[in-house]
Coordinates of C-alpha atoms in Angstrom, one line a residue:
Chain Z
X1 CA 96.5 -95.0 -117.7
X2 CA 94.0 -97.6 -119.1
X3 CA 90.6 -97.2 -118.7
X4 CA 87.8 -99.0 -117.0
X5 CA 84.4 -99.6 -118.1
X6 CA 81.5 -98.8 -115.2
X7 CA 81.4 -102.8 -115.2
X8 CA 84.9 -103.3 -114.1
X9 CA 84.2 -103.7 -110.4
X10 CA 81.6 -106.2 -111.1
X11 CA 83.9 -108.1 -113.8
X12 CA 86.7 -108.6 -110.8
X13 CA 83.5 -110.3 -109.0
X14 CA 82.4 -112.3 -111.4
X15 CA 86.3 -113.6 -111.5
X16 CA 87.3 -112.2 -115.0
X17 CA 90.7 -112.2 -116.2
X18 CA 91.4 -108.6 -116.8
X19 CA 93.6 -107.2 -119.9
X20 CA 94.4 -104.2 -121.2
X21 CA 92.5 -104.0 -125.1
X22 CA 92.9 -100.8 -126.7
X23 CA 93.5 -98.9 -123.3
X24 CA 90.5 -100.2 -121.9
X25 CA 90.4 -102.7 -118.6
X26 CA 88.5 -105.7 -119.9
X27 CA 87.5 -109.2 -119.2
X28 CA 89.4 -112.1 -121.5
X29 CA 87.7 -114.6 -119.9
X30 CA 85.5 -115.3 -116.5
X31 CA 85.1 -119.3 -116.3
X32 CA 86.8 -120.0 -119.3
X33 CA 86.7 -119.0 -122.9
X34 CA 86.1 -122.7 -124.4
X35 CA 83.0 -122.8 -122.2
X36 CA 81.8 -118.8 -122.9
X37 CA 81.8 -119.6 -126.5
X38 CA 80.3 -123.0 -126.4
X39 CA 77.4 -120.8 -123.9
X40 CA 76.9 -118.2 -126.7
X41 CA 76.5 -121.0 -129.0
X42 CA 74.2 -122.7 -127.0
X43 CA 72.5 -120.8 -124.5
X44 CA 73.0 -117.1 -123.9
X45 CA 76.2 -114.4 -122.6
X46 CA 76.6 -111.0 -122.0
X47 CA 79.4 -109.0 -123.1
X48 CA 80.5 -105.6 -121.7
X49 CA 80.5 -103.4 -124.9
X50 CA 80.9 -99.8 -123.0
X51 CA 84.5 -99.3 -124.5
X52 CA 83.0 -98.7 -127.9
X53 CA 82.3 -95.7 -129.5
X54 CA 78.9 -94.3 -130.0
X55 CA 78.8 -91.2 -131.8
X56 CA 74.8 -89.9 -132.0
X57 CA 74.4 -87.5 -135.5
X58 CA 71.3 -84.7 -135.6
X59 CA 70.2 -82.7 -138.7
X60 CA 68.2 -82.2 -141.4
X61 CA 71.3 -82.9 -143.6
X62 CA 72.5 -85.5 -141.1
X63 CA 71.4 -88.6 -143.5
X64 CA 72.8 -86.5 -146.6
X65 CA 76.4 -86.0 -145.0
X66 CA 76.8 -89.3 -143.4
X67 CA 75.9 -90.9 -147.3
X68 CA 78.6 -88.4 -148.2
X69 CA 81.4 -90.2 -145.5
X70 CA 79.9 -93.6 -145.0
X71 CA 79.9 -96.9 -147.3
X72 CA 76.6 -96.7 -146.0
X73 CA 74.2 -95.7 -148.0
X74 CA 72.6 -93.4 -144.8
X75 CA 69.7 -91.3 -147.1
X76 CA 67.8 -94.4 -148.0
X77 CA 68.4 -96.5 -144.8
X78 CA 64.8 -96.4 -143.6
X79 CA 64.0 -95.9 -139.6
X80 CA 64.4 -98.4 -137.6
X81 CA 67.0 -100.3 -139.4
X82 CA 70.6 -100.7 -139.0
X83 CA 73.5 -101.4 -141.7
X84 CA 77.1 -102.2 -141.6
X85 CA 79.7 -100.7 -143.2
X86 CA 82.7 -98.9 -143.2
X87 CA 85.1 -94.8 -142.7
X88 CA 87.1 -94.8 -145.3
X89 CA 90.0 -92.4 -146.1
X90 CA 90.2 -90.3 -149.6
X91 CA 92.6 -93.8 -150.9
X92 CA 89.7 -96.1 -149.9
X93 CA 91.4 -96.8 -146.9
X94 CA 90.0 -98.8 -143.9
X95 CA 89.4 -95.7 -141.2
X96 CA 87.2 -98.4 -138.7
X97 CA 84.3 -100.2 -139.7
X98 CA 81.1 -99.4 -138.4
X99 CA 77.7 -99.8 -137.4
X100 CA 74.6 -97.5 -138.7
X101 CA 71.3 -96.8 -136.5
X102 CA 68.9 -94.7 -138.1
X103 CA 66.7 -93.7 -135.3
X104 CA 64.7 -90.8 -137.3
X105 CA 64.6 -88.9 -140.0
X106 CA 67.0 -87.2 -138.5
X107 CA 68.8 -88.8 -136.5
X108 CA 71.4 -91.5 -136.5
X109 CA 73.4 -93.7 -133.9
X110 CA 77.0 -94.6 -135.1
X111 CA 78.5 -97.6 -133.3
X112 CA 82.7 -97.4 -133.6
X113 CA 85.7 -99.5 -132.6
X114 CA 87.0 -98.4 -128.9
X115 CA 90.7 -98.1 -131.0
X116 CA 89.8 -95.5 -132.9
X117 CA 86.9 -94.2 -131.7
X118 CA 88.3 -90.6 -131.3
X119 CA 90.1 -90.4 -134.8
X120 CA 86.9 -91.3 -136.0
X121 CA 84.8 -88.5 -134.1
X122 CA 87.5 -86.3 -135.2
X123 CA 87.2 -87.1 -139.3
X124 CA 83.3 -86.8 -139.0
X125 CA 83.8 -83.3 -137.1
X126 CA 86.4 -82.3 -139.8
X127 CA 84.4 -83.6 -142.7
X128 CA 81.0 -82.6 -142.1
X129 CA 79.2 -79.6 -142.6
X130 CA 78.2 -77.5 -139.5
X131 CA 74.9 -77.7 -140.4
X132 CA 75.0 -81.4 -138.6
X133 CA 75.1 -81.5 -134.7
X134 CA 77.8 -84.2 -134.0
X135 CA 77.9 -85.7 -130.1
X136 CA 80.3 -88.2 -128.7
X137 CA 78.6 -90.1 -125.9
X138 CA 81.0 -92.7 -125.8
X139 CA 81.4 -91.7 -122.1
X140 CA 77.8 -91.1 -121.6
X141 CA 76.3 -93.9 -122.9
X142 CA 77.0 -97.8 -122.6
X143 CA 76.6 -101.3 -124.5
X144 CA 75.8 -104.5 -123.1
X145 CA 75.4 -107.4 -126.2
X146 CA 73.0 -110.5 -125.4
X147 CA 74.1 -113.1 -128.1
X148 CA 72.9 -116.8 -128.7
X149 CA 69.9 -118.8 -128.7
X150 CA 68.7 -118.1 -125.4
X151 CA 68.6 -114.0 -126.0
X152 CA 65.1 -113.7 -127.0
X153 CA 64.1 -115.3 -123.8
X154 CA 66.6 -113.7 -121.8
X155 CA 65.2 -110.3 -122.9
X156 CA 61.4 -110.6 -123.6
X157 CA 60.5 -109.9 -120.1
X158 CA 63.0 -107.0 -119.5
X159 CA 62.3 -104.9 -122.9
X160 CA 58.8 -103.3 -123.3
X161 CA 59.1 -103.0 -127.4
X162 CA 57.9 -106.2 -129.4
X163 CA 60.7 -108.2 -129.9
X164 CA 59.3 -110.7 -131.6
X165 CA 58.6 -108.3 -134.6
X166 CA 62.8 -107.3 -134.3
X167 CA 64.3 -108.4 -137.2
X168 CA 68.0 -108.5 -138.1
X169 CA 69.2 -105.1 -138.1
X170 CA 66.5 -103.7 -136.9
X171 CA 66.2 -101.1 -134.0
X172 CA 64.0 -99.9 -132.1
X173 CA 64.2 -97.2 -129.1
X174 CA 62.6 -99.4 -125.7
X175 CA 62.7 -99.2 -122.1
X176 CA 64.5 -101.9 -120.7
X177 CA 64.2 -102.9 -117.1
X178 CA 62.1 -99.6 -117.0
X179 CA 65.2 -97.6 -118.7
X180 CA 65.3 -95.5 -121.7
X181 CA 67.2 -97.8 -124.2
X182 CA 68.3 -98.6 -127.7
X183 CA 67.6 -102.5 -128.4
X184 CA 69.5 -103.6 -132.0
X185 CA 69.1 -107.0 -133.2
X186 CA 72.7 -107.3 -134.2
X187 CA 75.8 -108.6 -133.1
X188 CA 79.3 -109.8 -133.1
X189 CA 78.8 -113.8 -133.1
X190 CA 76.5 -115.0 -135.5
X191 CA 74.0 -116.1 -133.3
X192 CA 70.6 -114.5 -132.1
X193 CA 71.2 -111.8 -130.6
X194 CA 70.4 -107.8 -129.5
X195 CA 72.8 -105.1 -128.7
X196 CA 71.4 -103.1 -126.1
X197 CA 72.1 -98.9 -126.2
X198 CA 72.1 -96.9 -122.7
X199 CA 72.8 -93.9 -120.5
X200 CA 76.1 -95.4 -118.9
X201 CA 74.4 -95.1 -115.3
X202 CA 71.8 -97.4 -116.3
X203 CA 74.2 -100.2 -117.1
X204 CA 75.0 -102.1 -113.8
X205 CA 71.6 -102.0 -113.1
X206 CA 70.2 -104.1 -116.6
X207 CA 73.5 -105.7 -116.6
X208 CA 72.7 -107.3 -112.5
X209 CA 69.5 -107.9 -114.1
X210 CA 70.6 -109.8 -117.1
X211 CA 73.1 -112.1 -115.4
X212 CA 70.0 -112.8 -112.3
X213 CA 68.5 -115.1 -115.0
X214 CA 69.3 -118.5 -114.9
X215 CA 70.6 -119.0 -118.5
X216 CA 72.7 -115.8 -118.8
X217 CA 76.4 -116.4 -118.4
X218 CA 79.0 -113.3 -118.8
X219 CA 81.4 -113.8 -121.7
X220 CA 84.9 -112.2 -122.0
X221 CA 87.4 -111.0 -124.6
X222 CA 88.6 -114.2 -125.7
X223 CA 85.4 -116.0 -126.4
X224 CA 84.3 -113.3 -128.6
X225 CA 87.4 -113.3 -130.6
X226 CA 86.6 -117.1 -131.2
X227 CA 83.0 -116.4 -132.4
X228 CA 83.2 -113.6 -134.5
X229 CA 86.3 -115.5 -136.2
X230 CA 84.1 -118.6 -136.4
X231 CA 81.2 -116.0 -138.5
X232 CA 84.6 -114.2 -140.4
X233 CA 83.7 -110.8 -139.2
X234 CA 86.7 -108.7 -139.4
X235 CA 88.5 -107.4 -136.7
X236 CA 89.6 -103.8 -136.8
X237 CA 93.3 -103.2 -136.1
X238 CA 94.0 -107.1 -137.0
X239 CA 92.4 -107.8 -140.1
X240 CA 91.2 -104.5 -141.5
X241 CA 93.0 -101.4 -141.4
X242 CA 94.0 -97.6 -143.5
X243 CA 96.0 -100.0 -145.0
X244 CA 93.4 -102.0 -146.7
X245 CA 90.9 -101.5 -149.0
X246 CA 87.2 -103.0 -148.2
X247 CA 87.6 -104.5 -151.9
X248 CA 90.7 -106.9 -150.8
X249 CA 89.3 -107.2 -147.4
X250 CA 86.4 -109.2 -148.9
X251 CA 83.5 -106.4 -148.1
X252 CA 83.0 -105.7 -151.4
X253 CA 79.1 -106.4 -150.6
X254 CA 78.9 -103.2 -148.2
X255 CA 80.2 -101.1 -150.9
X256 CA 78.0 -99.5 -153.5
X257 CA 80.9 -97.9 -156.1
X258 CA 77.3 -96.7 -158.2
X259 CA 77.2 -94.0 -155.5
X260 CA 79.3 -90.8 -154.4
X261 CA 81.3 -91.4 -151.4
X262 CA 84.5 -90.8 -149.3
X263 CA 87.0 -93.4 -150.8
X264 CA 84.6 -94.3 -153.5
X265 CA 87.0 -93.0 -156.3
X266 CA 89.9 -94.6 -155.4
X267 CA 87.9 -98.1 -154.9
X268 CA 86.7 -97.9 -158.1
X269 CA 90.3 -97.3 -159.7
X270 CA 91.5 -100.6 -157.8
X271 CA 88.1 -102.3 -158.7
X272 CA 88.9 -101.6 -162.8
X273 CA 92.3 -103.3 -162.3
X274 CA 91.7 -105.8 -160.2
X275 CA 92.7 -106.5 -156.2
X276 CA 96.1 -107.7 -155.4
X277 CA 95.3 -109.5 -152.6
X278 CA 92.3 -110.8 -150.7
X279 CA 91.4 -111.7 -147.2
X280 CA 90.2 -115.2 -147.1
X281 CA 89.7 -117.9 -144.7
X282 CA 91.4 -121.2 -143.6
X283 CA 90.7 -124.4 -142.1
X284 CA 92.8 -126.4 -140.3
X285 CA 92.7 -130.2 -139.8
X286 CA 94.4 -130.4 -136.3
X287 CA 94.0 -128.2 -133.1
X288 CA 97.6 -126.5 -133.7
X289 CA 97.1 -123.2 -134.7
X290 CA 98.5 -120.6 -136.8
X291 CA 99.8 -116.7 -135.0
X292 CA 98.9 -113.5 -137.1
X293 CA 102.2 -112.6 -139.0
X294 CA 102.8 -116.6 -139.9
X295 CA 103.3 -116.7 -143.8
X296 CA 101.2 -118.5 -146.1
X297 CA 103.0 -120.9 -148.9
X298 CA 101.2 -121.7 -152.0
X299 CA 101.6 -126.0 -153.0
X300 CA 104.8 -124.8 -154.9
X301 CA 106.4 -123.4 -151.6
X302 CA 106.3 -119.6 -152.9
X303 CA 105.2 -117.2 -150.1
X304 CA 101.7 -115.9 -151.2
X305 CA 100.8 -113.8 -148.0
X306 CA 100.3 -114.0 -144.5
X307 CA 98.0 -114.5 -141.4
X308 CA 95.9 -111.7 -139.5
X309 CA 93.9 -113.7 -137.2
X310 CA 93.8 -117.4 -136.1
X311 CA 92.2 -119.3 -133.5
X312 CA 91.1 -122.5 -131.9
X313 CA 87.7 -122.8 -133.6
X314 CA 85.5 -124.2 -130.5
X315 CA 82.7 -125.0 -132.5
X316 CA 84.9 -127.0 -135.2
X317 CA 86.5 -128.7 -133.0
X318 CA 90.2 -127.3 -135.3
X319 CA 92.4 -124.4 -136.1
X320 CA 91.2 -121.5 -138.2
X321 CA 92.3 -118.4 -139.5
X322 CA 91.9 -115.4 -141.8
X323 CA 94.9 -113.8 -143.9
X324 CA 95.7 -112.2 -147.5
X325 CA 96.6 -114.1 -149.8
X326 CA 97.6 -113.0 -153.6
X327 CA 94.3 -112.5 -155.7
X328 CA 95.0 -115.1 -157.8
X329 CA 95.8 -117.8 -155.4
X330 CA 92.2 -117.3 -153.4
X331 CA 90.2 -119.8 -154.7
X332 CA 88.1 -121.9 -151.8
X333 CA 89.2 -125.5 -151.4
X334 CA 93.3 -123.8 -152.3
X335 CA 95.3 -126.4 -150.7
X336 CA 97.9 -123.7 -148.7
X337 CA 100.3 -124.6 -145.7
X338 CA 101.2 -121.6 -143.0
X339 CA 105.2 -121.8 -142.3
X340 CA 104.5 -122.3 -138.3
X341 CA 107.5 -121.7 -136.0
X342 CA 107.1 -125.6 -135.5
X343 CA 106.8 -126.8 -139.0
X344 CA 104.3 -126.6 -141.7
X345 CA 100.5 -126.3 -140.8
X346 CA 98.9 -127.4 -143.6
X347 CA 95.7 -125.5 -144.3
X348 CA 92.7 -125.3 -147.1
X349 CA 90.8 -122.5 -147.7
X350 CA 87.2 -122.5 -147.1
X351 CA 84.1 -120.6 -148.2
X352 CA 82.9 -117.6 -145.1
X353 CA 81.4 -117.8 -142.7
X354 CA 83.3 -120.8 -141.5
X355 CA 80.4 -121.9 -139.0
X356 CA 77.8 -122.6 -140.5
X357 CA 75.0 -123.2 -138.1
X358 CA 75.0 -119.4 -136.3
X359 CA 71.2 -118.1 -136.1
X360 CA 71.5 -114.5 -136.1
X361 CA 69.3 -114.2 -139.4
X362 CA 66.4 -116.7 -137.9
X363 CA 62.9 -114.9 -138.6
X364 CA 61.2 -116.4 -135.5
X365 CA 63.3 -115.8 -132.7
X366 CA 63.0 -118.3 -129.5
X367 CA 61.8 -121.0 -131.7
Chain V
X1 CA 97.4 -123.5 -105.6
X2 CA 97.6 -127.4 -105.7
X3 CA 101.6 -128.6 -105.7
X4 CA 101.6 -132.1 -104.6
X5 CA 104.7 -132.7 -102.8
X6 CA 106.3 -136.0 -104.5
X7 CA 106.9 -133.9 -107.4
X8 CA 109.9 -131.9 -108.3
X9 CA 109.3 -128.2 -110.2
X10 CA 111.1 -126.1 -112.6
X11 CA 111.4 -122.4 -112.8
X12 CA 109.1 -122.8 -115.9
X13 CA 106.4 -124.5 -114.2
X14 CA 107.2 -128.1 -115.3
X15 CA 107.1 -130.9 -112.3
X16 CA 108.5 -134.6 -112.6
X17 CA 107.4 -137.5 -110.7
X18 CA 110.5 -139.3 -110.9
X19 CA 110.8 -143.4 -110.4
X20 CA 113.8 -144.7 -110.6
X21 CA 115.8 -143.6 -113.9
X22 CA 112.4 -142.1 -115.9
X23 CA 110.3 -138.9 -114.9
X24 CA 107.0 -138.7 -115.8
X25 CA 106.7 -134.9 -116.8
X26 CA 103.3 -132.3 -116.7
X27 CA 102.7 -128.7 -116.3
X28 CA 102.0 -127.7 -112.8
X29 CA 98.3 -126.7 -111.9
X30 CA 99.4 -122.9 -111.8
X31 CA 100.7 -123.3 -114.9
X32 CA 97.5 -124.3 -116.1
X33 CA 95.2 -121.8 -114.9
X34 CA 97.5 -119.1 -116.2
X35 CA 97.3 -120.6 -119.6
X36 CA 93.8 -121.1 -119.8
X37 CA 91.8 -123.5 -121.7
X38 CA 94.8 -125.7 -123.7
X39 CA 93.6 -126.4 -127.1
X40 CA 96.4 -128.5 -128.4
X41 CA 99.6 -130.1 -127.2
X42 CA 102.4 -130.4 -129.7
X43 CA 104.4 -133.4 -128.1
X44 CA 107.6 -134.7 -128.8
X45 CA 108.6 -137.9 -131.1
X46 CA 109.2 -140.8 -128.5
X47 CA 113.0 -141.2 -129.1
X48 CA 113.6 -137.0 -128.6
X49 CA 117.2 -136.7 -127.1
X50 CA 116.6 -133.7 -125.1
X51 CA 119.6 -131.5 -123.3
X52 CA 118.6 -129.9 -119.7
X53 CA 116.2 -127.0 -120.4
X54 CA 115.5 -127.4 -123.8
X55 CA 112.3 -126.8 -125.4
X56 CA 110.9 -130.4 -125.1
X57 CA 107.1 -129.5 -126.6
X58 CA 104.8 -126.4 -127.0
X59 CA 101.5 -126.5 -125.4
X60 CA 99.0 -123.5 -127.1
X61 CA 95.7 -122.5 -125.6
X62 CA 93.0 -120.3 -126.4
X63 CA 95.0 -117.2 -125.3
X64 CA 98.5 -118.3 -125.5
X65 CA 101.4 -120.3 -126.9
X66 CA 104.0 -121.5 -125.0
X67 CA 107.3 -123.8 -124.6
X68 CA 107.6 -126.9 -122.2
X69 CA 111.3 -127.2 -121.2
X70 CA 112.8 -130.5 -120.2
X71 CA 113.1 -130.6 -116.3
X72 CA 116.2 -132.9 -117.1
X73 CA 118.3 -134.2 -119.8
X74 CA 117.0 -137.6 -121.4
X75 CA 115.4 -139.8 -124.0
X76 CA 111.2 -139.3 -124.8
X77 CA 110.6 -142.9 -124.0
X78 CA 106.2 -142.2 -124.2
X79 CA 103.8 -139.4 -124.4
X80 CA 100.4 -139.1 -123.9
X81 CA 98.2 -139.9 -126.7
X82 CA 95.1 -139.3 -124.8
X83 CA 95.7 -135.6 -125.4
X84 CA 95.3 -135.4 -128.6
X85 CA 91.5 -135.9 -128.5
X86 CA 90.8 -134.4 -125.2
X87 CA 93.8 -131.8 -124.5
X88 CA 91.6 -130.6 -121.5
X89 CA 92.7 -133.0 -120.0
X90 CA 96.3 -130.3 -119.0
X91 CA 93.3 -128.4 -117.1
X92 CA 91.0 -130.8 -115.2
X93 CA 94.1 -133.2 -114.0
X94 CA 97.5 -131.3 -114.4
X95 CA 99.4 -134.0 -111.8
X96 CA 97.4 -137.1 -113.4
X97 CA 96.2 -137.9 -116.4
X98 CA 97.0 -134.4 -118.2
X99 CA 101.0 -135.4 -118.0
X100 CA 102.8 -134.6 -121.3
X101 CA 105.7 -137.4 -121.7
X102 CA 108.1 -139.7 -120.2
X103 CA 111.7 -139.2 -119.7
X104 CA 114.6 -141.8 -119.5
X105 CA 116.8 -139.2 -117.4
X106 CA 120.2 -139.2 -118.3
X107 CA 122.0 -137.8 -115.3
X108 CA 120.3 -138.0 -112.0
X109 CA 122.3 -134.9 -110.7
X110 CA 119.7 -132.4 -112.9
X111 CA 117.0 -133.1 -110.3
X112 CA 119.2 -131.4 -107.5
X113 CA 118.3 -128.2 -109.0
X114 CA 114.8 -128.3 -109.3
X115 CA 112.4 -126.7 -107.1
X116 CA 110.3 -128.8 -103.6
X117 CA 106.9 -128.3 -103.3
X118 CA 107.5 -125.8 -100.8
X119 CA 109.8 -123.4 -102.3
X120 CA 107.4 -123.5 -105.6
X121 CA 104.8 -122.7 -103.8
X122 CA 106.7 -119.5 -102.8
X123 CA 108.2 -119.2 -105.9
X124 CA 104.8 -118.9 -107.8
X125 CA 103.6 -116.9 -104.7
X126 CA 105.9 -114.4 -105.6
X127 CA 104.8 -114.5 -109.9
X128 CA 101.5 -114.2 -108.7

């Protein structure tokens, strides 16, 4: 039986499409996905994020134990700040990738995939000592994200931190619209934007709130599938998974292999021969686009890997996609074609992010 | 759902206007709104000898990929360049100028098993 979020009555209102993603009842689109993403890039959307995983961590050792299972380097993230990163498995395997919120010394917010939200809680529980207090409040506490230009406005007069000092991946703990919340700057599109943590009953009420302003459009599924492929964020269960290693899946940057950590001895026996393949990006030069599972075909015609994720790129007005490709054929500016079920798509690879103009590192917000 | 009725429908959701021996071919406005926002449309080479029900062109959108089946058998006599800049266009005017190609129709009799306005209205009624 899939699940609904404590937004789905109000998404059915607001005219959403509703799917089933990862046993979860959400939005795809409302209005339409070309005009949610060109909003987000433009203005300002809200996305229900309450199917994702929050899993709060307590202790004295918390930070010690989480450095211990984390790429994360949790002991010297300082308060306030946030960091990326990834669960991996003893072979360096892709468990979900994650987000980091230290919110004291001892205490930390992780921010999981709905998909495998539980395995995840059930690793940490296995893995860490009991001397850490370990709470899933997926079901007790929500997400909304406010992404694009327009967010700092948008928010400003609901969030009584200073916002204007929030810089990206930082956190602070606020009320918002008079509610004990989380506010992130961080997100999912590469624009502006803040992640907002509550209680789940306090949702609907900031979420009302939100779309009551003028600017504020809700966004679905679909449009953020086109942004964060636009930024090349990865997308866990597509382009990331136990199968890969954060070394082929281009994340070498979140991975410190100086330091002790689940995975880290197996990433560094791949690292010391070299990665076999490598996820890389593609541009297209006409709308048609590629389907995760096409193969990819080096100049010669040999069969050098194949596609994960591919979209209409909104913003670039053609196709785009991520896939592997053999480690010695992922060279930007590669020349490949993707056999399409219609005929060759021919494709170049092209440095990340593939938009370039996305804001989400601007230092003065609302400028 | 808009189903004008001086256009004949397939099970598939294609219509034809038909005038004389060609058929000016589209998808039908439910078609459209279940597909979404179309971001491309793959049409045929004018010249395309295509049997009844074959896969005539592929339209994709941003959630979806999908065939369009000739309504009829017949020669690809013109299609619709203006989609290639503004596919939108399937969305905004699905009966006008969002139609895919033109059909010389080969035998006439194919049309007597496509769908009224009527009966696709109950038809979609029905997929809905």
């Amino acid at each position: 039986m899939p699940k609904r979020t404590v937004l789905f009555d109000r998404h059915e209102r607001l005219g959403g499409r509703i799917v089933d993603f990862h046993g979860w009842l959400l939005p795809v689109q409302y209005e339409g996905i070309l005009a949610e993403h060109a909003h987000c890039r433009q203005s300002v959307v809200v996305f229900d994020t309450c199917h994702m995983g929050q899993i709060a961590i307590r202790g004295s050792d918390a930070a010690g134990e989480l450095s211990r299972l984390l790429t994360q380097d949790a002991a010297a993230l300082p308060v306030g700040r946030a960091r990326y990163g990834l669960l991996l498995n003893e072979r360096g395997g892709i468990l979900d990738d994650t987000i980091l919120l230290r919110l004291a010394d001892d205490e930390f917010l992780l921010v999981v995939n709905a998909g495998p939200r539980d395995s995840d809680f059930d690793w940490l529980a296995w893995h860490m000592s009991r001397s850490v207090t370990l709470e899933d409040r997926s079901q007790s506490w929500g997400k909304l994200d406010v992404q694009g230009p327009g967010s700092f406005a948008a928010l400003r007069p609901l969030v009584d931190a200073h916002l204007e000092k929030l810089a990206y991946f930082h956190v602070v703990r606020a009320q918002c619209c008079g509610r004990q919340a989380i506010v992130s700057r961080t997100g999912y599109t590469g624009e502006l934007g803040y992640e907002i943590f509550l209680p789940m009953e306090d949702v609907p009420a900031v979420f009302d709130e939100l779309l009551s302003r003028e600017a504020v459009r809700p966004a679905g599924l679909g449009a953020r599938d086109s942004l964060r492929l636009e930024m090349c964020y990865p997308l866990y269960g597509q382009d990331i998974d136990e199968e890969t290693t954060p070394l082929e899946a281009d994340l070498g940057r979140f991975v410190d292999l100086r330091r002790e950590f689940m995975g880290a001895a197996a990433l560094r026996a791949v690292a010391a021969v070299g990665v076999r393949r490598r996820l890389v990006a593609f541009r297209a030069e006409t709308r048609r686009r590629a389907e995760s599972g096409m193969e990819i075909a080096a100049p010669d015609g040999r069969i050098v890997g194949a596609v994960t994720s591919a979209a209409f790129a909104p913003s670039l007005g053609v196709s785009i996609a991520m896939g592997y490709v053999e480690a010695a054929c992922a060279h930007s500016g590669a020349a490949m074609s993707i056999r399409h079920a219609r005929g060759e798509l021919p494709v170049v690879q092209a440095d990340k992010p593939l938009y370039k103009q996305g804001a989400c590192r601007t230092i003065v917000p609302g400028l | 759902m808009n189903a004008p009725t001086d256009l004949l429908y397939t099970d598939q959701h294609e219509w034809i206007r038909v005038q004389g021996r060609m058929g000016t071919v589209g998808i039908s406005d439910f078609a459209q709104n279940a597909l979404g926002d179309v971001t491309f449309v793959d049409l045929p080479a004018v010249g395309t000898v295509l049997a009844r029900g074959a896969e005539a062109c592929a339209i994709e959108s941003c959630k979806a990929a999908s065939g369009i089946y000739a309504p009829a058998a017949g020669k690809v006599t013109e299609v619709n360049a203006a989609l290639a800049d503004d596919p939108g266009l399937v969305n905004r005017e699905p009966y006008g100028k969002g139609w895919l190609f033109q059909l010389e129709i080969a035998d006439p009799s194919d049309l007597d098993r496509l769908m009224q306005a009527a009966q696709y209205r109950e038809f979609c009624a029905k997929e809905a």
